[in-house]
mmCIF file of C-alpha atoms in Angstrom:
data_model
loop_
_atom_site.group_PDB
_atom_site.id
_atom_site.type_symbol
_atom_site.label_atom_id
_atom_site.label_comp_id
_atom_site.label_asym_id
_atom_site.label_seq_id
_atom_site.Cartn_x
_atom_site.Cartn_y
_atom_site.Cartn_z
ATOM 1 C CA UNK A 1 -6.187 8.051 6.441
ATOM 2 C CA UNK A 2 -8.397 8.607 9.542
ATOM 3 C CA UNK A 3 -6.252 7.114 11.980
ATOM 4 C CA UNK A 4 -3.552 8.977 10.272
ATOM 5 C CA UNK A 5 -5.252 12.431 10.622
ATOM 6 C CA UNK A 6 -6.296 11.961 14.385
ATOM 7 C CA UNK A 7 -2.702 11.271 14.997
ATOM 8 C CA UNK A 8 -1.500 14.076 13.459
ATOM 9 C CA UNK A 9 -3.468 15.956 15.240
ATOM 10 C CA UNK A 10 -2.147 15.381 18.558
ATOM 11 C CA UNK A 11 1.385 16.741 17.406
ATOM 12 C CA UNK A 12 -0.917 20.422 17.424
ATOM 13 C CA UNK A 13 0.566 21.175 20.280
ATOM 14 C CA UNK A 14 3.700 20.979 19.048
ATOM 15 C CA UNK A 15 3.178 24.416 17.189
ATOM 16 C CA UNK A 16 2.802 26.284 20.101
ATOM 17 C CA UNK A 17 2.269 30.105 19.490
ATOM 18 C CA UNK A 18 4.276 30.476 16.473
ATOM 19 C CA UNK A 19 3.069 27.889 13.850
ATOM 20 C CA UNK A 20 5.354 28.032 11.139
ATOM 21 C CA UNK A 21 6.093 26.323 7.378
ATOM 22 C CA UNK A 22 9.347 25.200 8.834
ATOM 23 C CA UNK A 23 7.974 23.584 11.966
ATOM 24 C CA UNK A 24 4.775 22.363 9.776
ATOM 25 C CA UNK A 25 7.619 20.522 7.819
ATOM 26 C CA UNK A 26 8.988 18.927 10.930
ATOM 27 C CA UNK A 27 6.331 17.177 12.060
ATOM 28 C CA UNK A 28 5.290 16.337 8.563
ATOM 29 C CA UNK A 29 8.692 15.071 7.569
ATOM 30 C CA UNK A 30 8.814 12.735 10.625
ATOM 31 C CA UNK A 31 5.234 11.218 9.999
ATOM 32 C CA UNK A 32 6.437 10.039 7.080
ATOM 33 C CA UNK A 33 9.410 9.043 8.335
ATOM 34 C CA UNK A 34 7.676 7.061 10.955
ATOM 35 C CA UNK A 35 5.245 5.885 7.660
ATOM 36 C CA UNK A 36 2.053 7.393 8.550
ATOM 37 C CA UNK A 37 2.202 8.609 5.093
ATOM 38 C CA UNK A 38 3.875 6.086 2.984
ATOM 39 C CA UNK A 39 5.127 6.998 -0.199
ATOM 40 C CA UNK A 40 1.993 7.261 -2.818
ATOM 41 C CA UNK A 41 -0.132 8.481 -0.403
ATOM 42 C CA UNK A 42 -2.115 11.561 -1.702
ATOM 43 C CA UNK A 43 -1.843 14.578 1.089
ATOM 44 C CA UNK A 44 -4.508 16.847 1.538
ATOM 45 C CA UNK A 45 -4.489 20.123 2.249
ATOM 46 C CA UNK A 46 -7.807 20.135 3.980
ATOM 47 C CA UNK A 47 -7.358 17.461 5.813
ATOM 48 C CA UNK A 48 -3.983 17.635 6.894
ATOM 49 C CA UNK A 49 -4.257 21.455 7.799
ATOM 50 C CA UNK A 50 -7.349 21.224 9.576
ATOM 51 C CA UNK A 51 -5.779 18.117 12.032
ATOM 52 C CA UNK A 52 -2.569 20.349 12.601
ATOM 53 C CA UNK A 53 -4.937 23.946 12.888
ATOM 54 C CA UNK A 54 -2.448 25.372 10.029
ATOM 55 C CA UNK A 55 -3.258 27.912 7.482
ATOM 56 C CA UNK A 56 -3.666 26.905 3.831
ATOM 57 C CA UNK A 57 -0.598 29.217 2.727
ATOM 58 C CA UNK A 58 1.489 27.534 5.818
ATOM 59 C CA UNK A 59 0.955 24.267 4.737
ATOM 60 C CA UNK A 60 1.619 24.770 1.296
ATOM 61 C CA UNK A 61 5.183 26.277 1.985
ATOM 62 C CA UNK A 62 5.929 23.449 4.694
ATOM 63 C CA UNK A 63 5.193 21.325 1.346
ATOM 64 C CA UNK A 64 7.454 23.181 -0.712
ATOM 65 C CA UNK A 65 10.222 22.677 1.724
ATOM 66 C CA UNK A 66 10.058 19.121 2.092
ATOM 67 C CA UNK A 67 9.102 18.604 -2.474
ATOM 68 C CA UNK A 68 12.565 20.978 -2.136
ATOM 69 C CA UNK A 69 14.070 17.786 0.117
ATOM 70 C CA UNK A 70 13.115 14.839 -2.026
ATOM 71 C CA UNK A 71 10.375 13.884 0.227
ATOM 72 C CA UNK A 72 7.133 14.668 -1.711
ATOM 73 C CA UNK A 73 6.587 15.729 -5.349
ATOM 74 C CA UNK A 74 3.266 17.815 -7.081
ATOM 75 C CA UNK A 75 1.703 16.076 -9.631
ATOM 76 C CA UNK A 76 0.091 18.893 -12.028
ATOM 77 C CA UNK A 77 -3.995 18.767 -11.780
ATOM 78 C CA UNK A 78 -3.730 15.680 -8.631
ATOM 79 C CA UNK A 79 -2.157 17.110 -5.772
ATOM 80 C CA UNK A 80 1.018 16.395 -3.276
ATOM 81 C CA UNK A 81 1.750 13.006 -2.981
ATOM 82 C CA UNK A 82 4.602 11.642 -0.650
ATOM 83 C CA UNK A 83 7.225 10.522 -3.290
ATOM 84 C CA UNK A 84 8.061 6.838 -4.501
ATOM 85 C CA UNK A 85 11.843 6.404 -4.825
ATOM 86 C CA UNK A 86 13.203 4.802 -8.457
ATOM 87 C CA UNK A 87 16.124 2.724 -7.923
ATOM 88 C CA UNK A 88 17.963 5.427 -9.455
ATOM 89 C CA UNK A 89 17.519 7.119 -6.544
ATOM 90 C CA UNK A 90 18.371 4.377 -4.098
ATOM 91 C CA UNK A 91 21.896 4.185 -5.744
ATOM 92 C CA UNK A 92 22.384 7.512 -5.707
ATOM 93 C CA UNK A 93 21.456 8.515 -1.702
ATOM 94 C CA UNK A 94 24.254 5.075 -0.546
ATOM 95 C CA UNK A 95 26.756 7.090 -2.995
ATOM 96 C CA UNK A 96 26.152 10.499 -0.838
ATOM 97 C CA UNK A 97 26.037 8.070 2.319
ATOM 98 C CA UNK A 98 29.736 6.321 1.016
ATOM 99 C CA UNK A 99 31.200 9.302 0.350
ATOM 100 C CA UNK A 100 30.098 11.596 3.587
ATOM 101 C CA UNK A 101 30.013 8.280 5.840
ATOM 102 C CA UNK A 102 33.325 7.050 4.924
ATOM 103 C CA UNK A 103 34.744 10.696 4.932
ATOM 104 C CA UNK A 104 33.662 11.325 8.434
ATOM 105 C CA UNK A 105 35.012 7.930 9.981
ATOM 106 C CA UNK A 106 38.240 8.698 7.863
ATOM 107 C CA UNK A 107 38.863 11.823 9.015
ATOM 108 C CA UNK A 108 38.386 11.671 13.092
ATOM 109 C CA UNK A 109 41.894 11.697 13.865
ATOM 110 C CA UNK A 110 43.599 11.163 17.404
ATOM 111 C CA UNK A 111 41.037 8.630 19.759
ATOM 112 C CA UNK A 112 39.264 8.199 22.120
ATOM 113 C CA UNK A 113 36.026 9.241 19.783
ATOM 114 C CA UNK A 114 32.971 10.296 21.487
ATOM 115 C CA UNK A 115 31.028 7.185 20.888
ATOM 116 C CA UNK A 116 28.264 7.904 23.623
ATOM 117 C CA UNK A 117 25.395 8.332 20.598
ATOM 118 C CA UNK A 118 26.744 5.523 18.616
ATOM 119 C CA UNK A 119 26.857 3.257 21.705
ATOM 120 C CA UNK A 120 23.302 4.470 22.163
ATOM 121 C CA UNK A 121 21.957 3.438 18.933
ATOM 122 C CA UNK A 122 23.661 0.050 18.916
ATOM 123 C CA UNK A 123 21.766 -0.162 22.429
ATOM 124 C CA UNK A 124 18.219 0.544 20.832
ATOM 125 C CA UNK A 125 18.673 -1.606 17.578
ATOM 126 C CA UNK A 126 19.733 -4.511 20.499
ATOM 127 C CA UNK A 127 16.022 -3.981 22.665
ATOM 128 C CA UNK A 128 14.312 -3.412 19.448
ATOM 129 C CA UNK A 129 15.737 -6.838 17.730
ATOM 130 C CA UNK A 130 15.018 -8.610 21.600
ATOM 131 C CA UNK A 131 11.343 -7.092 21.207
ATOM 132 C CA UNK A 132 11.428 -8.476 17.204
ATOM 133 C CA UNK A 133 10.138 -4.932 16.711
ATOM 134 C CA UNK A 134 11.898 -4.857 13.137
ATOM 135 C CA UNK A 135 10.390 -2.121 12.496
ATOM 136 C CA UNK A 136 12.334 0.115 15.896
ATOM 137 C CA UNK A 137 15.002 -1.838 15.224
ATOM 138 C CA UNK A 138 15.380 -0.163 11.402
ATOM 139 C CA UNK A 139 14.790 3.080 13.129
ATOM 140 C CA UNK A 140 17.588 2.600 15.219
ATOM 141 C CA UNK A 141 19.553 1.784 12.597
ATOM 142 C CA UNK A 142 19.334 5.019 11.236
ATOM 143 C CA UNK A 143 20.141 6.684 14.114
ATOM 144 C CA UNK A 144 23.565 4.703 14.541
ATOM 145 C CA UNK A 145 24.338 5.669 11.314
ATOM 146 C CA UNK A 146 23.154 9.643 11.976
ATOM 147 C CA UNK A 147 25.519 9.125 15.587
ATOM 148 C CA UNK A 148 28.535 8.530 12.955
ATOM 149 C CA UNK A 149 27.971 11.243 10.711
ATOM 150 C CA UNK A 150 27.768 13.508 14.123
ATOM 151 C CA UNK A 151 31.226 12.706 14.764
ATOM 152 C CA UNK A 152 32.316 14.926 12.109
ATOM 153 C CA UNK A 153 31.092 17.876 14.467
ATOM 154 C CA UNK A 154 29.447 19.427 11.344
ATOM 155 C CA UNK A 155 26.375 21.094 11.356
ATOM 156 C CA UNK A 156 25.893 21.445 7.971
ATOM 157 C CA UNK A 157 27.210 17.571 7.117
ATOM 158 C CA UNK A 158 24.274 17.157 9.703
ATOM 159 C CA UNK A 159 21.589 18.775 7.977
ATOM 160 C CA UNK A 160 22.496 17.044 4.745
ATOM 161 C CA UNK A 161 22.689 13.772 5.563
ATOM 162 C CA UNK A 162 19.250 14.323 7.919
ATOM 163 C CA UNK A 163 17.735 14.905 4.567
ATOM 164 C CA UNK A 164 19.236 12.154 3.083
ATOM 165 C CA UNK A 165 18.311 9.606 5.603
ATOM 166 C CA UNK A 166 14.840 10.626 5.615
ATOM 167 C CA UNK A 167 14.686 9.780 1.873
ATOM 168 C CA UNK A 168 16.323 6.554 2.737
ATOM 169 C CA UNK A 169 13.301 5.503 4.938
ATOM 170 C CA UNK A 170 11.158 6.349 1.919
ATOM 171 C CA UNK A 171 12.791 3.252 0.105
ATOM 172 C CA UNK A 172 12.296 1.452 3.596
ATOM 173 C CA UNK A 173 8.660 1.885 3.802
ATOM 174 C CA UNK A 174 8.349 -0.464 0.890
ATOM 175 C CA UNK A 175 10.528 -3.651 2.222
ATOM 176 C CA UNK A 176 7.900 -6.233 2.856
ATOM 177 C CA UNK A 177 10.402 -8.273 5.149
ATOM 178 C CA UNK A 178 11.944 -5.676 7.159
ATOM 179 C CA UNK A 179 13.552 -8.079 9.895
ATOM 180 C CA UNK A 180 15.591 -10.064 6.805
ATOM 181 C CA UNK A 181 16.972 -6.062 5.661
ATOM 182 C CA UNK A 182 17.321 -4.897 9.140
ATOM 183 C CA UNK A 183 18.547 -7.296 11.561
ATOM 184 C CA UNK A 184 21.794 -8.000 10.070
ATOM 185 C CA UNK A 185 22.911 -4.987 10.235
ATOM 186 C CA UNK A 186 22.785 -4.822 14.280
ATOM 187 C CA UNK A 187 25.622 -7.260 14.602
ATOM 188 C CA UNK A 188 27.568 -5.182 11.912
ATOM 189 C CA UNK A 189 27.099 -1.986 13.785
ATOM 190 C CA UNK A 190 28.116 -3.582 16.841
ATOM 191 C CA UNK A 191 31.160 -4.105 15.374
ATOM 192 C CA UNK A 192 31.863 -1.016 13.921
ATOM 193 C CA UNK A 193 31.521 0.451 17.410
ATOM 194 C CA UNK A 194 34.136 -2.600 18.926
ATOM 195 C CA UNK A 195 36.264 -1.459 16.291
ATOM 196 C CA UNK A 196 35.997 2.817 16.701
ATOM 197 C CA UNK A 197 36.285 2.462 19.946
ATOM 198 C CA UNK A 198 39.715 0.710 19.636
ATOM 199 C CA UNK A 199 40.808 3.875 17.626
ATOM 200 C CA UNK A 200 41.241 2.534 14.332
ATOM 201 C CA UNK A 201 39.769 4.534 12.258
ATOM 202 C CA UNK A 202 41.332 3.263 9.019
ATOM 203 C CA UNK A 203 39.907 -0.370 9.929
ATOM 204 C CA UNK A 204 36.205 1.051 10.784
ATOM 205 C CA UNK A 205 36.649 3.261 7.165
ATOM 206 C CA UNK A 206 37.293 -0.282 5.420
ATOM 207 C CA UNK A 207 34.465 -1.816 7.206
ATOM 208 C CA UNK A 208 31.816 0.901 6.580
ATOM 209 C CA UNK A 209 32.653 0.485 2.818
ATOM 210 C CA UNK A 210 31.865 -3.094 2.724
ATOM 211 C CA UNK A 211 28.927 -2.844 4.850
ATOM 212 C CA UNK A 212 27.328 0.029 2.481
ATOM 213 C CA UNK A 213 27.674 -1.720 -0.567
ATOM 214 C CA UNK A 214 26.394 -4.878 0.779
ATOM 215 C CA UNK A 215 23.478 -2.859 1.794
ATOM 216 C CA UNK A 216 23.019 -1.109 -1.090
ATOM 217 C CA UNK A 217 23.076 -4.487 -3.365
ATOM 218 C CA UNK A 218 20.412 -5.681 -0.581
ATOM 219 C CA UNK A 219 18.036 -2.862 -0.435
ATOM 220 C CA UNK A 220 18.207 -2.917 -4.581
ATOM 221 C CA UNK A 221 17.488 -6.192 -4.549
ATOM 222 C CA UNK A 222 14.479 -6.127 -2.845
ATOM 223 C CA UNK A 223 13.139 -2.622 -3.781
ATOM 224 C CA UNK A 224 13.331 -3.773 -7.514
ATOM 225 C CA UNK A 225 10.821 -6.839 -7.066
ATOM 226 C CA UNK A 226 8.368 -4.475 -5.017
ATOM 227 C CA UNK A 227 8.179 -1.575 -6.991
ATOM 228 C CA UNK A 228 8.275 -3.808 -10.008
ATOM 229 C CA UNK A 229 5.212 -5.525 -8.136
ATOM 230 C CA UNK A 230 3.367 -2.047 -8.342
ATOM 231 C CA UNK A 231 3.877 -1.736 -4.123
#
């Protein structure tokens, strides 16, 4: 937790002059993203408010934003704790991601598609899997998939799904072999981008279908054994 704290600490800066809950939450929310905090860990107020120079009340409302997205939940008597997913929950966030994914990619209409992002993310899942950083190379992942829900042009698809894929790295941060869950999936979104930027949409739909179950049934898979393990 030491390292942890002395790291968060740097990001004080990134309050500037007007600290608030909501930018409290943003740095918090991509810590654990990043998993500085993985999910059981315990947060304290004291700690974590006196590495980011916060006020007790500030943090406390930058916590009840991100218990409001999914992210942590109070235990009555023990604290804030950064949430462990049930399976339950795993199924559910691929159905949001099959219905808003497959909904965006199905309704683009006329190409050429701005594929600059998506190309972008493909490019950083490719140096990431040539560095066998598995761990960049999930990252990246998320941010193809982020790219194709930006497509839609929609800020508020946007903000739901950035909720939702923050909540999917939660699952994530308990894969014990992340290059087996991760690297197939760069040759899959390479595809996907061959195929969008050929302008069929209704073939890059199909795709995206098969490619979220399979990853569903593969995150499930593994995500059962480790939480059944206690991890």
């Amino acid at each position: 937790m030491a390292e942890q704290l002395t790291s968060l600490a740097d990001d004080r800066v990134l309050l500037g002059r007007t600290s608030t809950a909501e930018r409290v939450s943003d740095i918090l929310r991509s810590r654990i993203a990043e998993g500085y905090f993985p999910p059981g860990t315990r947060l304290s107020e004291d700690s974590i408010g006196g590495a980011l120079g916060v006020s007790r009340n500030t943090l406390r409302e930058a916590f009840r934003l991100l218990t409001h997205e999914r992210l942590l939940v109070h235990e009555l008597n023990r604290g804030v704790f950064v949430r462990v997913l049930a399976v339950e929950d795993v199924e559910d966030i691929y159905r949001t991601r099959r219905l808003v994914e497959c909904a965006v990619v199905r309704g683009l209409g006329e190409p050429p598609y701005a594929l600059d992002g998506v190309a972008a993310a493909v490019e950083e899942g490719r140096r990431a899997a040539l560095e066998a950083d598995w761990k960049t190379l999930g990252t990246a992942n998320i941010h193809f998939h982020r790219e194709l829900v930006a497509l839609a042009g929609s800020e508020r698809t946007d903000e739901l799904m950035r909720s939702v894929f923050a909540e999917l790295r939660l699952a994530f941060h308990v894969v014990d072999d992340p290059r087996r869950l991760h690297e197939p999936y760069l040759t899959r979104n390479q595809e996907l981008l061959r195929i969008l930027r050929s302008g069929d949409r209704h073939q890059a739909e199909k795709q995206l279908a098969v490619y979220l179950d399979d990853s569903l049934e593969k995150v499930v898979e593994v995500y059962r054994r480790r939480v059944g393990e206690g991890v």
